[in-house]
mmCIF file of C-alpha atoms in Angstrom:
data_model
loop_
_atom_site.group_PDB
_atom_site.id
_atom_site.type_symbol
_atom_site.label_atom_id
_atom_site.label_comp_id
_atom_site.label_asym_id
_atom_site.label_seq_id
_atom_site.Cartn_x
_atom_site.Cartn_y
_atom_site.Cartn_z
ATOM 1 C CA MET T 279 -216.882 5.814 -3.214
ATOM 2 C CA THR T 280 -216.430 3.563 -0.435
ATOM 3 C CA SER T 281 -219.122 2.426 1.998
ATOM 4 C CA GLY T 282 -219.510 5.065 4.778
ATOM 5 C CA ARG T 283 -217.121 4.676 7.735
ATOM 6 C CA HIS T 284 -216.562 6.652 10.893
ATOM 7 C CA TYR T 285 -213.520 8.399 11.436
ATOM 8 C CA VAL T 286 -212.081 10.459 14.246
ATOM 9 C CA LEU T 287 -209.784 13.347 14.033
ATOM 10 C CA ALA T 288 -207.708 15.011 16.717
ATOM 11 C CA ALA T 289 -206.428 18.378 16.580
ATOM 12 C CA GLY T 290 -206.164 21.383 18.966
ATOM 13 C CA GLY T 291 -204.362 24.565 19.781
ATOM 14 C CA THR T 292 -203.496 26.772 16.780
ATOM 15 C CA GLY T 293 -205.110 27.033 13.347
ATOM 16 C CA GLY T 294 -202.074 25.080 11.992
ATOM 17 C CA HIS T 295 -203.483 22.055 13.401
ATOM 18 C CA MET T 296 -207.042 22.987 13.057
ATOM 19 C CA VAL T 297 -207.365 24.301 9.238
ATOM 20 C CA PRO T 298 -206.185 20.938 7.734
ATOM 21 C CA ALA T 299 -208.051 18.911 10.160
ATOM 22 C CA ALA T 300 -211.089 20.832 9.023
ATOM 23 C CA ALA T 301 -210.340 20.575 5.514
ATOM 24 C CA LEU T 302 -209.983 16.668 5.814
ATOM 25 C CA ALA T 303 -213.195 16.495 7.756
ATOM 26 C CA ALA T 304 -215.284 18.296 4.819
ATOM 27 C CA GLU T 305 -213.635 15.728 2.219
ATOM 28 C CA LEU T 306 -214.271 12.834 4.330
ATOM 29 C CA MET T 307 -218.066 13.952 4.681
ATOM 30 C CA ARG T 308 -218.321 14.549 1.081
ATOM 31 C CA ARG T 309 -217.296 10.819 0.543
ATOM 32 C CA GLY T 310 -220.290 9.783 2.609
ATOM 33 C CA HIS T 311 -218.119 9.098 5.825
ATOM 34 C CA SER T 312 -218.941 10.253 9.429
ATOM 35 C CA VAL T 313 -216.570 12.470 11.175
ATOM 36 C CA ALA T 314 -216.088 13.138 14.831
ATOM 37 C CA LEU T 315 -213.454 15.803 16.402
ATOM 38 C CA ILE T 316 -211.398 15.185 19.581
ATOM 39 C CA SER T 317 -209.802 18.676 20.425
ATOM 40 C CA ASP T 318 -209.112 20.745 23.594
ATOM 41 C CA GLU T 319 -210.610 24.137 24.756
ATOM 42 C CA ARG T 320 -208.501 26.126 22.504
ATOM 43 C CA GLY T 321 -209.155 24.107 19.192
ATOM 44 C CA VAL T 322 -212.889 24.756 19.656
ATOM 45 C CA ARG T 323 -212.640 28.391 19.578
ATOM 46 C CA PHE T 324 -212.194 28.779 16.154
ATOM 47 C CA PRO T 325 -215.377 30.020 14.331
ATOM 48 C CA ASP T 326 -217.040 28.265 11.694
ATOM 49 C CA LEU T 327 -214.437 25.456 10.967
ATOM 50 C CA PHE T 328 -216.337 22.534 12.376
ATOM 51 C CA ASP T 329 -219.811 23.580 12.265
ATOM 52 C CA GLY T 330 -222.112 20.588 11.908
ATOM 53 C CA ILE T 331 -219.377 18.131 13.104
ATOM 54 C CA GLU T 332 -219.676 16.066 16.540
ATOM 55 C CA THR T 333 -217.025 17.524 18.865
ATOM 56 C CA HIS T 334 -215.659 16.284 21.947
ATOM 57 C CA VAL T 335 -213.450 18.261 24.053
ATOM 58 C CA VAL T 336 -211.143 16.035 26.287
ATOM 59 C CA PRO T 337 -208.574 16.849 28.856
ATOM 60 C CA ALA T 338 -204.926 17.147 27.665
ATOM 61 C CA SER T 339 -201.782 18.991 29.009
ATOM 62 C CA ARG T 340 -198.228 19.924 28.297
ATOM 63 C CA PHE T 341 -195.665 17.962 30.058
ATOM 64 C CA SER T 342 -193.543 21.079 31.731
ATOM 65 C CA GLY T 343 -193.032 22.421 35.023
ATOM 66 C CA GLY T 344 -190.680 19.548 36.356
ATOM 67 C CA PRO T 345 -191.730 16.552 38.009
ATOM 68 C CA LEU T 346 -194.962 17.662 39.581
ATOM 69 C CA GLY T 347 -195.664 19.302 36.373
ATOM 70 C CA TRP T 348 -195.273 15.917 34.525
ATOM 71 C CA LEU T 349 -197.345 14.065 37.122
ATOM 72 C CA ARG T 350 -200.213 16.558 36.867
ATOM 73 C CA ALA T 351 -199.995 16.193 32.829
ATOM 74 C CA LEU T 352 -200.096 12.217 33.012
ATOM 75 C CA ARG T 353 -203.137 12.518 35.157
ATOM 76 C CA THR T 354 -204.899 14.688 32.725
ATOM 77 C CA MET T 355 -203.917 12.657 29.775
ATOM 78 C CA ALA T 356 -205.233 9.600 31.597
ATOM 79 C CA LYS T 357 -208.586 11.334 31.789
ATOM 80 C CA GLY T 358 -208.226 12.200 28.335
ATOM 81 C CA ARG T 359 -207.517 8.717 27.192
ATOM 82 C CA LYS T 360 -210.409 7.143 29.302
ATOM 83 C CA GLN T 361 -212.979 9.793 27.651
ATOM 84 C CA ALA T 362 -211.514 8.855 24.133
ATOM 85 C CA ARG T 363 -211.987 5.059 24.665
ATOM 86 C CA LYS T 364 -215.531 5.681 25.769
ATOM 87 C CA LEU T 365 -216.124 7.542 22.543
ATOM 88 C CA TYR T 366 -214.403 5.019 20.309
ATOM 89 C CA ARG T 367 -216.591 2.188 22.061
ATOM 90 C CA GLN T 368 -219.664 4.101 20.555
ATOM 91 C CA PHE T 369 -218.362 5.523 17.404
ATOM 92 C CA ARG T 370 -216.473 2.693 16.540
ATOM 93 C CA PRO T 371 -213.795 4.581 14.203
ATOM 94 C CA ALA T 372 -212.076 2.830 11.232
ATOM 95 C CA ALA T 373 -209.148 5.032 12.131
ATOM 96 C CA VAL T 374 -208.125 7.981 14.090
ATOM 97 C CA VAL T 375 -206.222 10.654 12.287
ATOM 98 C CA ALA T 376 -204.094 13.175 14.659
ATOM 99 C CA PHE T 377 -202.748 16.370 13.548
ATOM 100 C CA GLY T 378 -199.829 16.691 16.456
ATOM 101 C CA GLY T 379 -199.784 18.907 19.296
ATOM 102 C CA TYR T 380 -200.344 17.463 22.815
ATOM 103 C CA ALA T 381 -204.120 17.756 22.299
ATOM 104 C CA SER T 382 -203.840 14.718 19.960
ATOM 105 C CA MET T 383 -201.721 12.572 22.731
ATOM 106 C CA PRO T 384 -205.240 11.363 24.553
ATOM 107 C CA ALA T 385 -206.806 10.192 21.204
ATOM 108 C CA LEU T 386 -203.924 8.199 20.054
ATOM 109 C CA SER T 387 -203.249 6.741 23.241
ATOM 110 C CA ALA T 388 -206.716 5.421 23.325
ATOM 111 C CA ALA T 389 -206.286 4.259 19.869
ATOM 112 C CA PHE T 390 -203.141 2.428 20.390
ATOM 113 C CA ALA T 391 -204.611 0.447 23.664
ATOM 114 C CA MET T 392 -208.121 -0.457 21.462
ATOM 115 C CA LYS T 393 -205.769 -1.328 18.199
ATOM 116 C CA VAL T 394 -207.658 1.306 15.880
ATOM 117 C CA PRO T 395 -205.568 2.098 13.057
ATOM 118 C CA THR T 396 -203.729 5.514 13.240
ATOM 119 C CA VAL T 397 -202.519 8.011 10.812
ATOM 120 C CA ILE T 398 -200.641 11.225 11.872
ATOM 121 C CA HIS T 399 -200.383 14.168 9.668
ATOM 122 C CA GLU T 400 -197.067 16.475 9.987
ATOM 123 C CA GLN T 401 -197.909 20.157 8.763
ATOM 124 C CA ASN T 402 -194.186 21.386 9.070
ATOM 125 C CA ALA T 403 -190.923 20.624 7.673
ATOM 126 C CA VAL T 404 -189.673 19.341 10.900
ATOM 127 C CA LEU T 405 -191.502 16.224 12.696
ATOM 128 C CA GLY T 406 -193.230 17.887 15.673
ATOM 129 C CA ARG T 407 -192.269 16.713 19.290
ATOM 130 C CA VAL T 408 -195.619 14.436 19.382
ATOM 131 C CA ASN T 409 -195.497 12.991 16.413
ATOM 132 C CA ARG T 410 -191.867 12.026 16.786
ATOM 133 C CA LEU T 411 -192.988 10.267 19.975
ATOM 134 C CA VAL T 412 -195.637 8.005 18.325
ATOM 135 C CA ALA T 413 -194.215 8.068 14.881
ATOM 136 C CA GLY T 414 -193.149 4.170 15.655
ATOM 137 C CA LYS T 415 -196.520 3.112 16.700
ATOM 138 C CA VAL T 416 -198.804 4.744 14.032
ATOM 139 C CA ASP T 417 -199.809 3.066 10.682
ATOM 140 C CA ALA T 418 -198.910 5.728 8.383
ATOM 141 C CA ILE T 419 -197.266 9.284 8.363
ATOM 142 C CA ALA T 420 -198.496 11.956 5.963
ATOM 143 C CA THR T 421 -196.205 14.748 5.411
ATOM 144 C CA SER T 422 -196.434 18.319 3.941
ATOM 145 C CA TYR T 423 -193.024 18.614 2.543
ATOM 146 C CA GLU T 424 -190.534 16.525 0.293
ATOM 147 C CA GLN T 425 -187.770 17.067 2.919
ATOM 148 C CA VAL T 426 -188.707 16.286 6.600
ATOM 149 C CA ALA T 427 -186.323 16.764 9.488
ATOM 150 C CA ARG T 428 -186.441 14.621 12.631
ATOM 151 C CA LEU T 429 -188.092 11.721 10.635
ATOM 152 C CA LYS T 430 -186.303 8.571 11.489
ATOM 153 C CA PRO T 431 -184.898 6.590 8.248
ATOM 154 C CA GLY T 432 -186.678 3.562 9.767
ATOM 155 C CA HIS T 433 -190.184 4.810 9.407
ATOM 156 C CA GLU T 434 -189.730 5.789 5.541
ATOM 157 C CA ALA T 435 -191.787 2.665 4.510
ATOM 158 C CA LYS T 436 -194.880 4.338 6.200
ATOM 159 C CA VAL T 437 -194.394 7.806 5.148
ATOM 160 C CA HIS T 438 -196.651 9.341 2.405
ATOM 161 C CA LEU T 439 -196.175 12.981 0.844
ATOM 162 C CA THR T 440 -199.629 14.536 0.748
ATOM 163 C CA GLY T 441 -199.189 18.166 1.296
ATOM 164 C CA ASN T 442 -200.945 20.361 3.671
ATOM 165 C CA PRO T 443 -204.743 20.616 3.164
ATOM 166 C CA VAL T 444 -206.107 24.265 2.878
ATOM 167 C CA ARG T 445 -209.557 25.417 2.862
ATOM 168 C CA GLU T 446 -211.579 25.208 -0.182
ATOM 169 C CA ALA T 447 -211.844 28.915 -0.739
ATOM 170 C CA VAL T 448 -208.247 29.210 -0.699
ATOM 171 C CA LEU T 449 -208.023 26.341 -3.239
ATOM 172 C CA GLU T 450 -210.462 27.972 -5.704
ATOM 173 C CA LEU T 451 -207.812 30.777 -6.026
ATOM 174 C CA ARG T 452 -205.662 28.632 -8.266
ATOM 175 C CA LEU T 453 -208.351 29.387 -10.734
ATOM 176 C CA ARG T 454 -207.910 33.186 -10.594
ATOM 177 C CA PRO T 455 -204.912 34.708 -12.069
ATOM 178 C CA TYR T 456 -202.431 37.042 -10.100
ATOM 179 C CA PRO T 457 -203.711 40.542 -9.987
ATOM 180 C CA PRO T 458 -201.921 42.726 -12.580
ATOM 181 C CA LEU T 459 -199.757 45.613 -11.270
ATOM 182 C CA GLU T 460 -199.580 48.563 -13.248
ATOM 183 C CA GLU T 461 -196.752 51.052 -13.007
ATOM 184 C CA GLU T 462 -198.945 53.569 -11.534
ATOM 185 C CA GLY T 463 -201.626 51.418 -10.195
ATOM 186 C CA ILE T 464 -202.607 50.402 -6.354
ATOM 187 C CA PHE T 465 -199.842 48.115 -4.688
ATOM 188 C CA ARG T 466 -201.931 45.800 -2.232
ATOM 189 C CA VAL T 467 -200.171 44.663 0.621
ATOM 190 C CA LEU T 468 -201.757 41.779 3.373
ATOM 191 C CA VAL T 469 -199.952 41.413 6.467
ATOM 192 C CA THR T 470 -200.912 38.464 8.734
ATOM 193 C CA GLY T 471 -199.261 36.856 11.622
ATOM 194 C CA GLY T 472 -201.320 33.596 11.394
ATOM 195 C CA SER T 473 -204.206 32.583 13.757
ATOM 196 C CA GLN T 474 -202.177 34.339 16.866
ATOM 197 C CA GLY T 475 -201.076 37.379 15.141
ATOM 198 C CA ALA T 476 -197.185 38.443 15.301
ATOM 199 C CA SER T 477 -196.303 41.813 17.056
ATOM 200 C CA VAL T 478 -192.946 41.991 15.306
ATOM 201 C CA LEU T 479 -194.835 42.585 11.857
ATOM 202 C CA SER T 480 -197.004 45.174 13.725
ATOM 203 C CA GLN T 481 -193.713 46.989 15.060
ATOM 204 C CA VAL T 482 -191.845 46.896 11.947
ATOM 205 C CA VAL T 483 -194.265 46.880 8.750
ATOM 206 C CA PRO T 484 -196.207 50.307 9.401
ATOM 207 C CA ASP T 485 -192.653 52.232 9.770
ATOM 208 C CA GLY T 486 -190.932 50.172 6.838
ATOM 209 C CA LEU T 487 -193.842 50.969 4.285
ATOM 210 C CA ALA T 488 -193.408 54.993 5.639
ATOM 211 C CA LEU T 489 -189.788 54.828 4.415
ATOM 212 C CA LEU T 490 -190.917 53.994 0.868
ATOM 213 C CA PRO T 491 -190.724 57.155 -1.753
ATOM 214 C CA VAL T 492 -193.794 59.241 -1.627
ATOM 215 C CA HIS T 493 -194.764 58.151 -4.834
ATOM 216 C CA PHE T 494 -194.778 54.613 -4.327
ATOM 217 C CA ARG T 495 -196.221 55.237 -0.842
ATOM 218 C CA ARG T 496 -199.299 56.879 -2.132
ATOM 219 C CA ARG T 497 -200.001 53.769 -4.150
ATOM 220 C CA LEU T 498 -200.167 51.412 -0.927
ATOM 221 C CA GLN T 499 -203.433 49.804 0.028
ATOM 222 C CA VAL T 500 -202.810 47.624 3.284
ATOM 223 C CA THR T 501 -204.804 44.902 5.126
ATOM 224 C CA HIS T 502 -203.043 44.097 8.268
ATOM 225 C CA GLN T 503 -204.031 41.266 10.993
ATOM 226 C CA ALA T 504 -202.741 42.278 14.380
ATOM 227 C CA ARG T 505 -203.156 41.118 17.858
ATOM 228 C CA VAL T 506 -205.367 42.805 20.394
ATOM 229 C CA GLU T 507 -202.772 44.352 22.268
ATOM 230 C CA ASP T 508 -201.158 45.734 19.096
ATOM 231 C CA ILE T 509 -204.016 46.981 17.330
ATOM 232 C CA ASP T 510 -204.308 50.567 18.739
ATOM 233 C CA GLU T 511 -200.572 51.419 18.167
ATOM 234 C CA VAL T 512 -200.668 49.946 14.448
ATOM 235 C CA ARG T 513 -203.643 52.022 13.752
ATOM 236 C CA ARG T 514 -201.979 55.163 14.982
ATOM 237 C CA LYS T 515 -198.780 54.382 12.778
ATOM 238 C CA TYR T 516 -200.681 53.853 9.695
ATOM 239 C CA ALA T 517 -202.597 56.963 10.312
ATOM 240 C CA GLU T 518 -199.465 59.039 11.167
ATOM 241 C CA HIS T 519 -197.588 57.796 7.986
ATOM 242 C CA GLY T 520 -200.846 58.707 5.763
ATOM 243 C CA ILE T 521 -201.063 55.098 4.627
ATOM 244 C CA PRO T 522 -204.566 53.592 3.854
ATOM 245 C CA ALA T 523 -204.689 50.506 6.053
ATOM 246 C CA GLU T 524 -207.413 48.039 7.413
ATOM 247 C CA ILE T 525 -206.561 46.780 10.646
ATOM 248 C CA ALA T 526 -208.327 43.736 12.227
ATOM 249 C CA THR T 527 -207.549 40.960 14.754
ATOM 250 C CA TYR T 528 -209.429 38.693 12.719
ATOM 251 C CA LEU T 529 -210.094 38.314 8.960
ATOM 252 C CA PRO T 530 -212.889 36.029 8.171
ATOM 253 C CA ASP T 531 -212.583 36.716 4.612
ATOM 254 C CA LEU T 532 -208.693 36.109 4.409
ATOM 255 C CA PRO T 533 -209.257 33.947 1.008
ATOM 256 C CA GLU T 534 -210.591 36.976 -0.610
ATOM 257 C CA ARG T 535 -207.680 39.348 0.635
ATOM 258 C CA LEU T 536 -205.215 36.892 -0.523
ATOM 259 C CA ALA T 537 -206.886 36.753 -3.934
ATOM 260 C CA TRP T 538 -206.131 40.565 -4.366
ATOM 261 C CA ALA T 539 -202.930 40.782 -2.687
ATOM 262 C CA HIS T 540 -199.919 41.448 -4.783
ATOM 263 C CA ILE T 541 -197.573 40.740 -1.900
ATOM 264 C CA VAL T 542 -198.133 38.883 1.689
ATOM 265 C CA ILE T 543 -195.894 39.643 4.566
ATOM 266 C CA ALA T 544 -196.368 37.080 7.370
ATOM 267 C CA ARG T 545 -194.911 34.359 9.519
ATOM 268 C CA ALA T 546 -193.881 31.159 8.053
ATOM 269 C CA GLY T 547 -196.563 28.885 9.929
ATOM 270 C CA ALA T 548 -197.513 25.707 8.014
ATOM 271 C CA SER T 549 -200.936 27.037 7.029
ATOM 272 C CA THR T 550 -199.723 30.177 5.880
ATOM 273 C CA ILE T 551 -197.302 28.459 3.774
ATOM 274 C CA ALA T 552 -199.864 26.106 2.201
ATOM 275 C CA GLU T 553 -202.127 28.571 1.437
ATOM 276 C CA LEU T 554 -199.529 31.120 -0.352
ATOM 277 C CA THR T 555 -198.673 28.074 -2.594
ATOM 278 C CA ALA T 556 -201.829 27.065 -3.317
ATOM 279 C CA ALA T 557 -203.021 30.516 -4.258
ATOM 280 C CA GLY T 558 -199.820 31.334 -5.954
ATOM 281 C CA ARG T 559 -199.090 34.662 -3.882
ATOM 282 C CA PRO T 560 -195.379 36.127 -3.441
ATOM 283 C CA ALA T 561 -194.169 36.651 0.120
ATOM 284 C CA ILE T 562 -191.801 38.202 2.500
ATOM 285 C CA LEU T 563 -191.599 35.597 5.291
ATOM 286 C CA VAL T 564 -190.300 36.402 9.036
ATOM 287 C CA PRO T 565 -190.122 32.982 10.522
ATOM 288 C CA LEU T 566 -190.965 33.048 14.228
ATOM 289 C CA PRO T 567 -187.490 32.442 15.994
ATOM 290 C CA SER T 568 -189.002 30.764 19.106
ATOM 291 C CA ALA T 569 -190.959 28.023 17.169
ATOM 292 C CA THR T 570 -189.903 24.308 18.202
ATOM 293 C CA ASP T 571 -187.109 23.311 16.438
ATOM 294 C CA ASP T 572 -187.098 26.347 14.280
ATOM 295 C CA HIS T 573 -189.525 24.835 11.927
ATOM 296 C CA GLN T 574 -190.648 27.772 10.635
ATOM 297 C CA THR T 575 -187.414 28.517 9.006
ATOM 298 C CA ALA T 576 -187.554 25.005 7.599
ATOM 299 C CA ASN T 577 -191.105 25.645 6.460
ATOM 300 C CA ALA T 578 -189.972 28.482 4.364
ATOM 301 C CA ARG T 579 -187.182 26.497 2.563
ATOM 302 C CA GLU T 580 -189.100 25.182 -0.457
ATOM 303 C CA ILE T 581 -191.118 28.432 -1.507
ATOM 304 C CA SER T 582 -187.815 30.303 -0.968
ATOM 305 C CA ALA T 583 -185.650 28.313 -3.031
ATOM 306 C CA ALA T 584 -188.560 28.216 -5.857
ATOM 307 C CA GLY T 585 -188.361 32.090 -6.053
ATOM 308 C CA GLY T 586 -191.701 32.464 -4.476
ATOM 309 C CA ALA T 587 -190.605 34.350 -1.346
ATOM 310 C CA ARG T 588 -187.960 36.118 0.382
ATOM 311 C CA THR T 589 -186.998 35.041 3.841
ATOM 312 C CA ILE T 590 -185.657 37.372 6.507
ATOM 313 C CA PRO T 591 -184.748 36.264 9.824
ATOM 314 C CA GLN T 592 -186.559 38.166 12.332
ATOM 315 C CA ARG T 593 -183.000 39.657 13.702
ATOM 316 C CA ALA T 594 -182.682 41.289 10.429
ATOM 317 C CA PHE T 595 -186.022 42.378 9.842
ATOM 318 C CA THR T 596 -185.963 46.045 10.209
ATOM 319 C CA ALA T 597 -187.977 48.742 8.727
ATOM 320 C CA GLN T 598 -185.146 50.181 6.371
ATOM 321 C CA GLU T 599 -184.753 46.061 5.053
ATOM 322 C CA LEU T 600 -188.568 46.031 4.601
ATOM 323 C CA ALA T 601 -188.542 49.117 2.831
ATOM 324 C CA LYS T 602 -185.575 47.906 0.603
ATOM 325 C CA GLN T 603 -187.419 44.787 -0.317
ATOM 326 C CA ILE T 604 -190.855 46.071 -1.112
ATOM 327 C CA GLN T 605 -189.305 48.660 -3.257
ATOM 328 C CA LYS T 606 -187.558 46.174 -5.252
ATOM 329 C CA LEU T 607 -190.669 44.112 -5.886
ATOM 330 C CA GLY T 608 -192.912 46.964 -6.321
ATOM 331 C CA LEU T 609 -191.015 48.308 -9.181
ATOM 332 C CA ASP T 610 -190.692 45.059 -10.987
ATOM 333 C CA PRO T 611 -194.017 44.140 -12.100
ATOM 334 C CA GLU T 612 -192.766 41.304 -14.169
ATOM 335 C CA GLY T 613 -190.595 39.924 -11.533
ATOM 336 C CA LEU T 614 -193.414 39.911 -8.913
ATOM 337 C CA ALA T 615 -195.764 37.945 -11.168
ATOM 338 C CA HIS T 616 -192.885 35.456 -11.645
ATOM 339 C CA ALA T 617 -192.521 35.083 -7.899
ATOM 340 C CA ALA T 618 -196.197 34.546 -7.855
ATOM 341 C CA ALA T 619 -195.920 31.807 -10.363
ATOM 342 C CA CYS T 620 -192.966 30.171 -8.568
ATOM 343 C CA ALA T 621 -194.855 30.109 -5.244
ATOM 344 C CA ARG T 622 -197.651 28.480 -7.312
ATOM 345 C CA SER T 623 -195.222 25.904 -8.458
ATOM 346 C CA VAL T 624 -194.497 24.469 -5.206
ATOM 347 C CA GLY T 625 -198.210 24.244 -4.135
ATOM 348 C CA ARG T 626 -199.842 20.801 -3.742
ATOM 349 C CA PRO T 627 -203.411 21.324 -4.492
ATOM 350 C CA ASP T 628 -204.648 17.850 -4.121
ATOM 351 C CA ALA T 629 -203.354 17.431 -0.354
ATOM 352 C CA VAL T 630 -206.955 16.917 0.777
ATOM 353 C CA ARG T 631 -207.648 14.555 -1.710
ATOM 354 C CA ASP T 632 -204.589 12.432 -1.249
ATOM 355 C CA LEU T 633 -204.813 12.839 2.725
ATOM 356 C CA ALA T 634 -208.234 11.378 2.446
ATOM 357 C CA ASP T 635 -207.092 8.617 0.080
ATOM 358 C CA LEU T 636 -204.805 7.557 2.455
ATOM 359 C CA VAL T 637 -206.931 7.549 5.401
ATOM 360 C CA GLU T 638 -209.462 5.490 3.543
ATOM 361 C CA SER T 639 -206.798 2.861 2.956
ATOM 362 C CA ILE T 640 -205.906 2.617 6.553
ATOM 363 C CA ASP T 641 -208.184 -0.314 7.564
ATOM 364 C CA ALA T 642 -207.629 -3.211 10.178
ATOM 365 C CA ASP T 643 -206.471 -5.317 7.441
ATOM 366 C CA TRP T 644 -204.039 -2.770 5.933
ATOM 367 C CA ALA T 645 -202.593 -2.155 9.371
ATOM 368 C CA SER T 646 -201.816 -5.621 10.355
ATOM 369 C CA ALA T 647 -200.383 -6.220 7.031
ATOM 370 C CA GLY T 648 -198.197 -3.082 7.000
ATOM 371 C CA MET T 649 -198.954 -2.353 3.359
ATOM 372 C CA GLY T 650 -199.671 1.058 1.750
ATOM 373 C CA ARG T 651 -198.884 3.307 -0.963
ATOM 374 C CA ALA T 652 -195.941 5.220 0.359
ATOM 375 C CA GLU T 653 -194.526 8.122 -1.838
ATOM 376 C CA PRO T 654 -190.891 8.537 -1.355
ATOM 377 C CA VAL T 655 -190.127 11.216 1.098
ATOM 378 C CA LYS T 656 -186.418 12.769 1.594
ATOM 379 C CA ILE T 657 -185.310 12.526 5.247
ATOM 380 C CA ALA T 658 -183.595 16.027 6.027
ATOM 381 C CA GLN T 659 -180.615 15.797 8.186
ATOM 382 C CA GLY T 660 -180.712 17.630 11.339
ATOM 383 C CA GLY T 661 -183.481 20.427 10.337
ATOM 384 C CA GLU T 662 -180.505 23.289 9.884
ATOM 385 C CA ALA T 663 -181.544 26.740 9.809
ATOM 386 C CA PHE T 664 -181.439 28.716 6.717
ATOM 387 C CA ALA T 665 -181.948 32.210 5.234
#
């Protein structure tokens, strides 16, 4: 173990940024380091993720709304940068680790100005806009996929394939076998749209499951995470179809739900894919079509190519198509177990360890010398969509 250092993590917005940041924070503290979090008002609303960690909410803003909006955003970012610099003078971080999104910009800008070593972590298979903006300035780029679109070839020397860290409770599922599916046994379905839910899943899944043959429908046991505005309608539909279902807007015990699920129906967010591959659970994935640079479609490429998931574009995600896919999978227990193994085969269970190792290696001498233990990462061309 190295001597204790101070590290600042910058993340905000969605669970896709906050969950890997929380996993890294726990690992760094386990190694004897001190950690502080810089986030925005959205990021600190996730319950229990950063309990006991010094947290600072700094101003940040999207660059939108035309020239006046950009001017307001610049002023907001300048305020956030000033607060971050004040924190660095007190906390004296060995490195700043940012997880993308505009909420990380003030922290990175202050680090560049004060010559604090920096690492960015990209959760998706397409380099995000903020990470693209700062990629040339940071000391290291950690990626979650072997193929990453929008990553310039000139940055290869500082790219490290670490994977996307997941919570310890999810990682422990690798030690548990895929639940056996008996021919007439209960078929457990987990439906989740990620930290923000997904209305299309709520609109399609209950009706799709209702189209299954009666003998199959009677075997179903569903857990469905829905948006607040959708939950009453979802509850009504399952009751109308006579399908046993537990519906909630938040699942605090999601790892346990994942443990017993035979199949997961979900969006293709980075954290969702990381958890599916860590646990080894087959899935039907419906990428969010409005995601920046269609990155959810890119996220689903690896697990789908391995045979661990079936990707359905949202335009083709109908009740009839879902029923067809579920029936195929549910009538083939051996095939479903094989899909679970395929999903597990592309997991990166050492992601948090490898990311923490990288962060520990980024000190002032390392940064000035431009050295590191970069692992080759393939640069994807253009980030094409796939199905």
